[in-house]
C-alpha cells in the first residue's frame, strides 16, 4: 500500500515518497512555486512588496500574489514558470486592472451592492487607469522585485497607455 498525501496548495494526491521533509505537504508541481521566486527578500522594512502563493485548485493556472501598501498583483504563470498575465487591484478593491500577454489590457471598477442574500460585486468599465502611482510605487518600494519581473509588470502597465 502506497502512502498518499494531499497537496496543501492544489489538493491533488501524490506519493509520500516524493517529499523531501516529513512535514512538507506540497506536490512536486506546487513545490517549485511555493517559495518566493519574484522577490529577493521580504520583511526588511524598506521594500514594500511581499510574495505569497495562492491556494491552487486542480486545473487552475498557477498564480502568485505580490502585495504592497497600496495595491496587489495576482500574477499568472505558465507551465515553465513564465508570466503570462496579471490582475492589479488597489487596496480597497474598488478597481481592477487586467493584463494578459498578447491581449489588450482592461480596467474595471468594482462596487459591492445589495444587502443580505442580494449582496454581490458588480464590475463595470471605469474611466481611465492612472498608471503613474503604480509605476512610482514599483520603482520606489519594489526594489526587492527581481528586475525581469519588474520589467514584465511595467510592460503590462505601460501597454494600457
mmCIF file with all atom_site columns, C-alpha atoms in Angstrom:
data_model
loop_
_atom_site.group_PDB
_atom_site.id
_atom_site.type_symbol
_atom_site.label_atom_id
_atom_site.label_alt_id
_atom_site.label_comp_id
_atom_site.label_asym_id
_atom_site.label_entity_id
_atom_site.label_seq_id
_atom_site.pdbx_PDB_ins_code
_atom_site.Cartn_x
_atom_site.Cartn_y
_atom_site.Cartn_z
_atom_site.occupancy
_atom_site.B_iso_or_equiv
_atom_site.pdbx_formal_charge
_atom_site.auth_seq_id
_atom_site.auth_comp_id
_atom_site.auth_asym_id
_atom_site.auth_atom_id
_atom_site.pdbx_PDB_model_num
ATOM 1   C CA . UNK A 1 1   ? 0.000   0.000  0.000   1.00 0.00 ? 1   UNK A CA 1
ATOM 2   C CA . UNK A 1 2   ? 1.397   3.392  -1.083  1.00 0.00 ? 2   UNK A CA 1
ATOM 3   C CA . UNK A 1 3   ? 1.440   6.217  1.464   1.00 0.00 ? 3   UNK A CA 1
ATOM 4   C CA . UNK A 1 4   ? -0.532  9.080  -0.119  1.00 0.00 ? 4   UNK A CA 1
ATOM 5   C CA . UNK A 1 5   ? -0.678  12.724 0.855   1.00 0.00 ? 5   UNK A CA 1
ATOM 6   C CA . UNK A 1 6   ? -2.768  15.642 -0.355  1.00 0.00 ? 6   UNK A CA 1
ATOM 7   C CA . UNK A 1 7   ? -1.035  18.793 -1.529  1.00 0.00 ? 7   UNK A CA 1
ATOM 8   C CA . UNK A 1 8   ? -1.837  21.756 0.716   1.00 0.00 ? 8   UNK A CA 1
ATOM 9   C CA . UNK A 1 9   ? -1.953  24.070 -2.331  1.00 0.00 ? 9   UNK A CA 1
ATOM 10  C CA . UNK A 1 10  ? -3.832  22.171 -5.073  1.00 0.00 ? 10  UNK A CA 1
ATOM 11  C CA . UNK A 1 11  ? -5.309  19.220 -3.097  1.00 0.00 ? 11  UNK A CA 1
ATOM 12  C CA . UNK A 1 12  ? -4.062  16.618 -5.558  1.00 0.00 ? 12  UNK A CA 1
ATOM 13  C CA . UNK A 1 13  ? -2.937  13.248 -4.226  1.00 0.00 ? 13  UNK A CA 1
ATOM 14  C CA . UNK A 1 14  ? 0.723   12.344 -4.515  1.00 0.00 ? 14  UNK A CA 1
ATOM 15  C CA . UNK A 1 15  ? 3.080   9.758  -3.115  1.00 0.00 ? 15  UNK A CA 1
ATOM 16  C CA . UNK A 1 16  ? 4.666   10.494 0.248   1.00 0.00 ? 16  UNK A CA 1
ATOM 17  C CA . UNK A 1 17  ? 7.964   9.257  -1.214  1.00 0.00 ? 17  UNK A CA 1
ATOM 18  C CA . UNK A 1 18  ? 8.158   12.386 -3.406  1.00 0.00 ? 18  UNK A CA 1
ATOM 19  C CA . UNK A 1 19  ? 8.592   14.716 -0.427  1.00 0.00 ? 19  UNK A CA 1
ATOM 20  C CA . UNK A 1 20  ? 11.960  15.715 0.987   1.00 0.00 ? 20  UNK A CA 1
ATOM 21  C CA . UNK A 1 21  ? 10.924  16.556 4.539   1.00 0.00 ? 21  UNK A CA 1
ATOM 22  C CA . UNK A 1 22  ? 8.274   14.797 6.613   1.00 0.00 ? 22  UNK A CA 1
ATOM 23  C CA . UNK A 1 23  ? 6.181   17.951 7.147   1.00 0.00 ? 23  UNK A CA 1
ATOM 24  C CA . UNK A 1 24  ? 6.305   19.208 3.578   1.00 0.00 ? 24  UNK A CA 1
ATOM 25  C CA . UNK A 1 25  ? 2.868   18.771 2.047   1.00 0.00 ? 25  UNK A CA 1
ATOM 26  C CA . UNK A 1 26  ? 3.389   20.249 -1.412  1.00 0.00 ? 26  UNK A CA 1
ATOM 27  C CA . UNK A 1 27  ? 3.183   18.141 -4.546  1.00 0.00 ? 27  UNK A CA 1
ATOM 28  C CA . UNK A 1 28  ? 6.146   18.397 -6.954  1.00 0.00 ? 28  UNK A CA 1
ATOM 29  C CA . UNK A 1 29  ? 4.246   20.827 -9.208  1.00 0.00 ? 29  UNK A CA 1
ATOM 30  C CA . UNK A 1 30  ? 3.387   23.249 -6.382  1.00 0.00 ? 30  UNK A CA 1
ATOM 31  C CA . UNK A 1 31  ? 6.734   22.900 -4.604  1.00 0.00 ? 31  UNK A CA 1
ATOM 32  C CA . UNK A 1 32  ? 8.514   24.775 -7.401  1.00 0.00 ? 32  UNK A CA 1
ATOM 33  C CA . UNK A 1 33  ? 6.299   27.873 -6.975  1.00 0.00 ? 33  UNK A CA 1
ATOM 34  C CA . UNK A 1 34  ? 5.643   27.717 -3.229  1.00 0.00 ? 34  UNK A CA 1
ATOM 35  C CA . UNK A 1 35  ? 8.882   29.504 -2.341  1.00 0.00 ? 35  UNK A CA 1
ATOM 36  C CA . UNK A 1 36  ? 9.322   33.186 -3.286  1.00 0.00 ? 36  UNK A CA 1
ATOM 37  C CA . UNK A 1 37  ? 10.511  33.380 -6.910  1.00 0.00 ? 37  UNK A CA 1
ATOM 38  C CA . UNK A 1 38  ? 9.673   37.005 -7.780  1.00 0.00 ? 38  UNK A CA 1
ATOM 39  C CA . UNK A 1 39  ? 11.192  38.816 -4.803  1.00 0.00 ? 39  UNK A CA 1
ATOM 40  C CA . UNK A 1 40  ? 14.704  38.600 -3.424  1.00 0.00 ? 40  UNK A CA 1
ATOM 41  C CA . UNK A 1 41  ? 13.962  39.449 0.226   1.00 0.00 ? 41  UNK A CA 1
ATOM 42  C CA . UNK A 1 42  ? 10.898  40.032 2.354   1.00 0.00 ? 42  UNK A CA 1
ATOM 43  C CA . UNK A 1 43  ? 10.199  41.822 5.602   1.00 0.00 ? 43  UNK A CA 1
ATOM 44  C CA . UNK A 1 44  ? 13.191  44.150 5.639   1.00 0.00 ? 44  UNK A CA 1
ATOM 45  C CA . UNK A 1 45  ? 11.037  47.208 6.379   1.00 0.00 ? 45  UNK A CA 1
ATOM 46  C CA . UNK A 1 46  ? 12.344  49.168 3.390   1.00 0.00 ? 46  UNK A CA 1
ATOM 47  C CA . UNK A 1 47  ? 10.975  47.356 0.382   1.00 0.00 ? 47  UNK A CA 1
ATOM 48  C CA . UNK A 1 48  ? 7.222   47.094 0.300   1.00 0.00 ? 48  UNK A CA 1
ATOM 49  C CA . UNK A 1 49  ? 6.488   44.011 -1.780  1.00 0.00 ? 49  UNK A CA 1
ATOM 50  C CA . UNK A 1 50  ? 5.985   40.526 -0.402  1.00 0.00 ? 50  UNK A CA 1
ATOM 51  C CA . UNK A 1 51  ? 5.102   37.347 -2.297  1.00 0.00 ? 51  UNK A CA 1
ATOM 52  C CA . UNK A 1 52  ? 2.524   34.724 -1.373  1.00 0.00 ? 52  UNK A CA 1
ATOM 53  C CA . UNK A 1 53  ? 1.432   31.584 -3.171  1.00 0.00 ? 53  UNK A CA 1
ATOM 54  C CA . UNK A 1 54  ? -2.314  31.456 -3.715  1.00 0.00 ? 54  UNK A CA 1
ATOM 55  C CA . UNK A 1 55  ? -4.004  28.171 -2.917  1.00 0.00 ? 55  UNK A CA 1
ATOM 56  C CA . UNK A 1 56  ? -4.477  26.286 -6.151  1.00 0.00 ? 56  UNK A CA 1
ATOM 57  C CA . UNK A 1 57  ? -7.457  24.287 -7.345  1.00 0.00 ? 57  UNK A CA 1
ATOM 58  C CA . UNK A 1 58  ? -6.887  21.314 -9.637  1.00 0.00 ? 58  UNK A CA 1
ATOM 59  C CA . UNK A 1 59  ? -6.726  22.545 -13.235 1.00 0.00 ? 59  UNK A CA 1
ATOM 60  C CA . UNK A 1 60  ? -6.354  26.236 -12.307 1.00 0.00 ? 60  UNK A CA 1
ATOM 61  C CA . UNK A 1 61  ? -3.421  28.167 -13.717 1.00 0.00 ? 61  UNK A CA 1
ATOM 62  C CA . UNK A 1 62  ? -0.557  28.684 -11.320 1.00 0.00 ? 62  UNK A CA 1
ATOM 63  C CA . UNK A 1 63  ? -0.612  32.093 -9.697  1.00 0.00 ? 63  UNK A CA 1
ATOM 64  C CA . UNK A 1 64  ? 1.183   34.109 -7.040  1.00 0.00 ? 64  UNK A CA 1
ATOM 65  C CA . UNK A 1 65  ? 0.295   37.226 -5.122  1.00 0.00 ? 65  UNK A CA 1
ATOM 66  C CA . UNK A 1 66  ? 2.593   40.256 -4.837  1.00 0.00 ? 66  UNK A CA 1
ATOM 67  C CA . UNK A 1 67  ? 1.409   42.680 -2.160  1.00 0.00 ? 67  UNK A CA 1
ATOM 68  C CA . UNK A 1 68  ? 2.417   46.216 -1.379  1.00 0.00 ? 68  UNK A CA 1
ATOM 69  C CA . UNK A 1 69  ? 0.964   49.008 0.733   1.00 0.00 ? 69  UNK A CA 1
ATOM 70  C CA . UNK A 1 70  ? -1.475  50.340 -1.869  1.00 0.00 ? 70  UNK A CA 1
ATOM 71  C CA . UNK A 1 71  ? -2.015  47.543 -4.406  1.00 0.00 ? 71  UNK A CA 1
ATOM 72  C CA . UNK A 1 72  ? -1.693  43.851 -5.074  1.00 0.00 ? 72  UNK A CA 1
ATOM 73  C CA . UNK A 1 73  ? -0.760  41.883 -8.173  1.00 0.00 ? 73  UNK A CA 1
ATOM 74  C CA . UNK A 1 74  ? -2.121  38.398 -8.855  1.00 0.00 ? 74  UNK A CA 1
ATOM 75  C CA . UNK A 1 75  ? 0.433   37.028 -11.321 1.00 0.00 ? 75  UNK A CA 1
ATOM 76  C CA . UNK A 1 76  ? -0.480  34.122 -13.605 1.00 0.00 ? 76  UNK A CA 1
ATOM 77  C CA . UNK A 1 77  ? 2.250   31.653 -14.616 1.00 0.00 ? 77  UNK A CA 1
ATOM 78  C CA . UNK A 1 78  ? 2.545   29.179 -17.471 1.00 0.00 ? 78  UNK A CA 1
ATOM 79  C CA . UNK A 1 79  ? 3.935   25.644 -17.226 1.00 0.00 ? 79  UNK A CA 1
ATOM 80  C CA . UNK A 1 80  ? 7.547   26.815 -17.447 1.00 0.00 ? 80  UNK A CA 1
ATOM 81  C CA . UNK A 1 81  ? 7.088   29.499 -14.753 1.00 0.00 ? 81  UNK A CA 1
ATOM 82  C CA . UNK A 1 82  ? 6.920   32.460 -17.148 1.00 0.00 ? 82  UNK A CA 1
ATOM 83  C CA . UNK A 1 83  ? 4.493   35.315 -16.509 1.00 0.00 ? 83  UNK A CA 1
ATOM 84  C CA . UNK A 1 84  ? 1.505   35.242 -18.872 1.00 0.00 ? 84  UNK A CA 1
ATOM 85  C CA . UNK A 1 85  ? -0.554  37.976 -17.222 1.00 0.00 ? 85  UNK A CA 1
ATOM 86  C CA . UNK A 1 86  ? -1.595  39.710 -14.031 1.00 0.00 ? 86  UNK A CA 1
ATOM 87  C CA . UNK A 1 87  ? -4.524  41.322 -12.262 1.00 0.00 ? 87  UNK A CA 1
ATOM 88  C CA . UNK A 1 88  ? -3.734  44.564 -10.435 1.00 0.00 ? 88  UNK A CA 1
ATOM 89  C CA . UNK A 1 89  ? -6.136  45.521 -7.677  1.00 0.00 ? 89  UNK A CA 1
ATOM 90  C CA . UNK A 1 90  ? -5.987  48.539 -5.403  1.00 0.00 ? 90  UNK A CA 1
ATOM 91  C CA . UNK A 1 91  ? -6.068  48.069 -1.643  1.00 0.00 ? 91  UNK A CA 1
ATOM 92  C CA . UNK A 1 92  ? -9.757  48.909 -1.174  1.00 0.00 ? 92  UNK A CA 1
ATOM 93  C CA . UNK A 1 93  ? -10.713 46.503 -4.012  1.00 0.00 ? 93  UNK A CA 1
ATOM 94  C CA . UNK A 1 94  ? -12.576 49.218 -5.903  1.00 0.00 ? 94  UNK A CA 1
ATOM 95  C CA . UNK A 1 95  ? -10.605 48.924 -9.180  1.00 0.00 ? 95  UNK A CA 1
ATOM 96  C CA . UNK A 1 96  ? -9.171  46.044 -11.185 1.00 0.00 ? 96  UNK A CA 1
ATOM 97  C CA . UNK A 1 97  ? -6.617  46.252 -13.997 1.00 0.00 ? 97  UNK A CA 1
ATOM 98  C CA . UNK A 1 98  ? -6.204  43.061 -16.061 1.00 0.00 ? 98  UNK A CA 1
ATOM 99  C CA . UNK A 1 99  ? -3.343  42.345 -18.438 1.00 0.00 ? 99  UNK A CA 1
ATOM 100 C CA . UNK A 1 100 ? -2.756  39.124 -20.401 1.00 0.00 ? 100 UNK A CA 1
ATOM 101 C CA . UNK A 1 101 ? 0.146   38.685 -22.793 1.00 0.00 ? 101 UNK A CA 1
ATOM 102 C CA . UNK A 1 102 ? -0.986  39.256 -26.377 1.00 0.00 ? 102 UNK A CA 1
ATOM 103 C CA . UNK A 1 103 ? -4.292  40.885 -25.392 1.00 0.00 ? 103 UNK A CA 1
ATOM 104 C CA . UNK A 1 104 ? -5.379  44.451 -24.792 1.00 0.00 ? 104 UNK A CA 1
ATOM 105 C CA . UNK A 1 105 ? -5.398  45.365 -21.074 1.00 0.00 ? 105 UNK A CA 1
ATOM 106 C CA . UNK A 1 106 ? -8.690  46.315 -19.447 1.00 0.00 ? 106 UNK A CA 1
ATOM 107 C CA . UNK A 1 107 ? -9.584  48.452 -16.444 1.00 0.00 ? 107 UNK A CA 1
ATOM 108 C CA . UNK A 1 108 ? -12.716 47.883 -14.359 1.00 0.00 ? 108 UNK A CA 1
ATOM 109 C CA . UNK A 1 109 ? -14.445 49.399 -11.385 1.00 0.00 ? 109 UNK A CA 1
ATOM 110 C CA . UNK A 1 110 ? -15.899 47.109 -8.722  1.00 0.00 ? 110 UNK A CA 1
ATOM 111 C CA . UNK A 1 111 ? -18.765 48.078 -6.477  1.00 0.00 ? 111 UNK A CA 1
ATOM 112 C CA . UNK A 1 112 ? -20.366 45.986 -3.781  1.00 0.00 ? 112 UNK A CA 1
ATOM 113 C CA . UNK A 1 113 ? -24.149 46.401 -3.983  1.00 0.00 ? 113 UNK A CA 1
ATOM 114 C CA . UNK A 1 114 ? -27.136 44.838 -2.307  1.00 0.00 ? 114 UNK A CA 1
ATOM 115 C CA . UNK A 1 115 ? -27.674 43.567 1.206   1.00 0.00 ? 115 UNK A CA 1
ATOM 116 C CA . UNK A 1 116 ? -28.135 40.132 2.684   1.00 0.00 ? 116 UNK A CA 1
ATOM 117 C CA . UNK A 1 117 ? -28.743 37.463 0.057   1.00 0.00 ? 117 UNK A CA 1
ATOM 118 C CA . UNK A 1 118 ? -28.603 40.082 -2.689  1.00 0.00 ? 118 UNK A CA 1
ATOM 119 C CA . UNK A 1 119 ? -25.052 41.142 -1.771  1.00 0.00 ? 119 UNK A CA 1
ATOM 120 C CA . UNK A 1 120 ? -22.817 40.961 -4.854  1.00 0.00 ? 120 UNK A CA 1
ATOM 121 C CA . UNK A 1 121 ? -19.954 42.689 -6.629  1.00 0.00 ? 121 UNK A CA 1
ATOM 122 C CA . UNK A 1 122 ? -20.773 44.491 -9.850  1.00 0.00 ? 122 UNK A CA 1
ATOM 123 C CA . UNK A 1 123 ? -17.999 45.026 -12.362 1.00 0.00 ? 123 UNK A CA 1
ATOM 124 C CA . UNK A 1 124 ? -18.210 47.940 -14.817 1.00 0.00 ? 124 UNK A CA 1
ATOM 125 C CA . UNK A 1 125 ? -15.914 49.832 -17.158 1.00 0.00 ? 125 UNK A CA 1
ATOM 126 C CA . UNK A 1 126 ? -14.459 52.630 -15.081 1.00 0.00 ? 126 UNK A CA 1
ATOM 127 C CA . UNK A 1 127 ? -12.778 55.541 -16.783 1.00 0.00 ? 127 UNK A CA 1
ATOM 128 C CA . UNK A 1 128 ? -9.047  55.785 -17.260 1.00 0.00 ? 128 UNK A CA 1
ATOM 129 C CA . UNK A 1 129 ? -6.324  53.884 -15.397 1.00 0.00 ? 129 UNK A CA 1
ATOM 130 C CA . UNK A 1 130 ? -3.909  56.196 -13.531 1.00 0.00 ? 130 UNK A CA 1
ATOM 131 C CA . UNK A 1 131 ? -0.697  54.260 -14.019 1.00 0.00 ? 131 UNK A CA 1
ATOM 132 C CA . UNK A 1 132 ? 1.696   56.897 -12.611 1.00 0.00 ? 132 UNK A CA 1
ATOM 133 C CA . UNK A 1 133 ? 1.020   55.967 -8.968  1.00 0.00 ? 133 UNK A CA 1
ATOM 134 C CA . UNK A 1 134 ? 1.574   52.256 -9.553  1.00 0.00 ? 134 UNK A CA 1
ATOM 135 C CA . UNK A 1 135 ? 4.732   52.850 -11.587 1.00 0.00 ? 135 UNK A CA 1
ATOM 136 C CA . UNK A 1 136 ? 6.105   55.176 -8.883  1.00 0.00 ? 136 UNK A CA 1
ATOM 137 C CA . UNK A 1 137 ? 5.450   52.557 -6.223  1.00 0.00 ? 137 UNK A CA 1
ATOM 138 C CA . UNK A 1 138 ? 7.079   49.827 -8.324  1.00 0.00 ? 138 UNK A CA 1
ATOM 139 C CA . UNK A 1 139 ? 10.173  51.970 -8.730  1.00 0.00 ? 139 UNK A CA 1
ATOM 140 C CA . UNK A 1 140 ? 10.474  53.199 -5.117  1.00 0.00 ? 140 UNK A CA 1
ATOM 141 C CA . UNK A 1 141 ? 9.165   50.331 -2.967  1.00 0.00 ? 141 UNK A CA 1
ATOM 142 C CA . UNK A 1 142 ? 9.687   47.464 -5.374  1.00 0.00 ? 142 UNK A CA 1
ATOM 143 C CA . UNK A 1 143 ? 13.449  47.215 -5.148  1.00 0.00 ? 143 UNK A CA 1
ATOM 144 C CA . UNK A 1 144 ? 13.146  43.645 -3.854  1.00 0.00 ? 144 UNK A CA 1
ATOM 145 C CA . UNK A 1 145 ? 11.270  42.538 -7.001  1.00 0.00 ? 145 UNK A CA 1
ATOM 146 C CA . UNK A 1 146 ? 13.593  40.816 -9.443  1.00 0.00 ? 146 UNK A CA 1
ATOM 147 C CA . UNK A 1 147 ? 14.407  43.089 -12.394 1.00 0.00 ? 147 UNK A CA 1
ATOM 148 C CA . UNK A 1 148 ? 12.989  40.743 -15.057 1.00 0.00 ? 148 UNK A CA 1
ATOM 149 C CA . UNK A 1 149 ? 9.679   40.504 -13.148 1.00 0.00 ? 149 UNK A CA 1
ATOM 150 C CA . UNK A 1 150 ? 9.506   44.269 -12.663 1.00 0.00 ? 150 UNK A CA 1
ATOM 151 C CA . UNK A 1 151 ? 10.095  44.701 -16.410 1.00 0.00 ? 151 UNK A CA 1
ATOM 152 C CA . UNK A 1 152 ? 7.123   42.452 -17.251 1.00 0.00 ? 152 UNK A CA 1
ATOM 153 C CA . UNK A 1 153 ? 4.878   44.278 -14.766 1.00 0.00 ? 153 UNK A CA 1
ATOM 154 C CA . UNK A 1 154 ? 5.875   47.649 -16.216 1.00 0.00 ? 154 UNK A CA 1
ATOM 155 C CA . UNK A 1 155 ? 5.342   46.310 -19.754 1.00 0.00 ? 155 UNK A CA 1
ATOM 156 C CA . UNK A 1 156 ? 1.778   45.322 -18.857 1.00 0.00 ? 156 UNK A CA 1
ATOM 157 C CA . UNK A 1 157 ? 1.014   48.619 -17.147 1.00 0.00 ? 157 UNK A CA 1
ATOM 158 C CA . UNK A 1 158 ? 2.506   50.677 -19.995 1.00 0.00 ? 158 UNK A CA 1
ATOM 159 C CA . UNK A 1 159 ? 0.540   48.665 -22.576 1.00 0.00 ? 159 UNK A CA 1
ATOM 160 C CA . UNK A 1 160 ? -2.610  50.395 -21.360 1.00 0.00 ? 160 UNK A CA 1
ATOM 161 C CA . UNK A 1 161 ? -1.492  53.890 -22.304 1.00 0.00 ? 161 UNK A CA 1
#
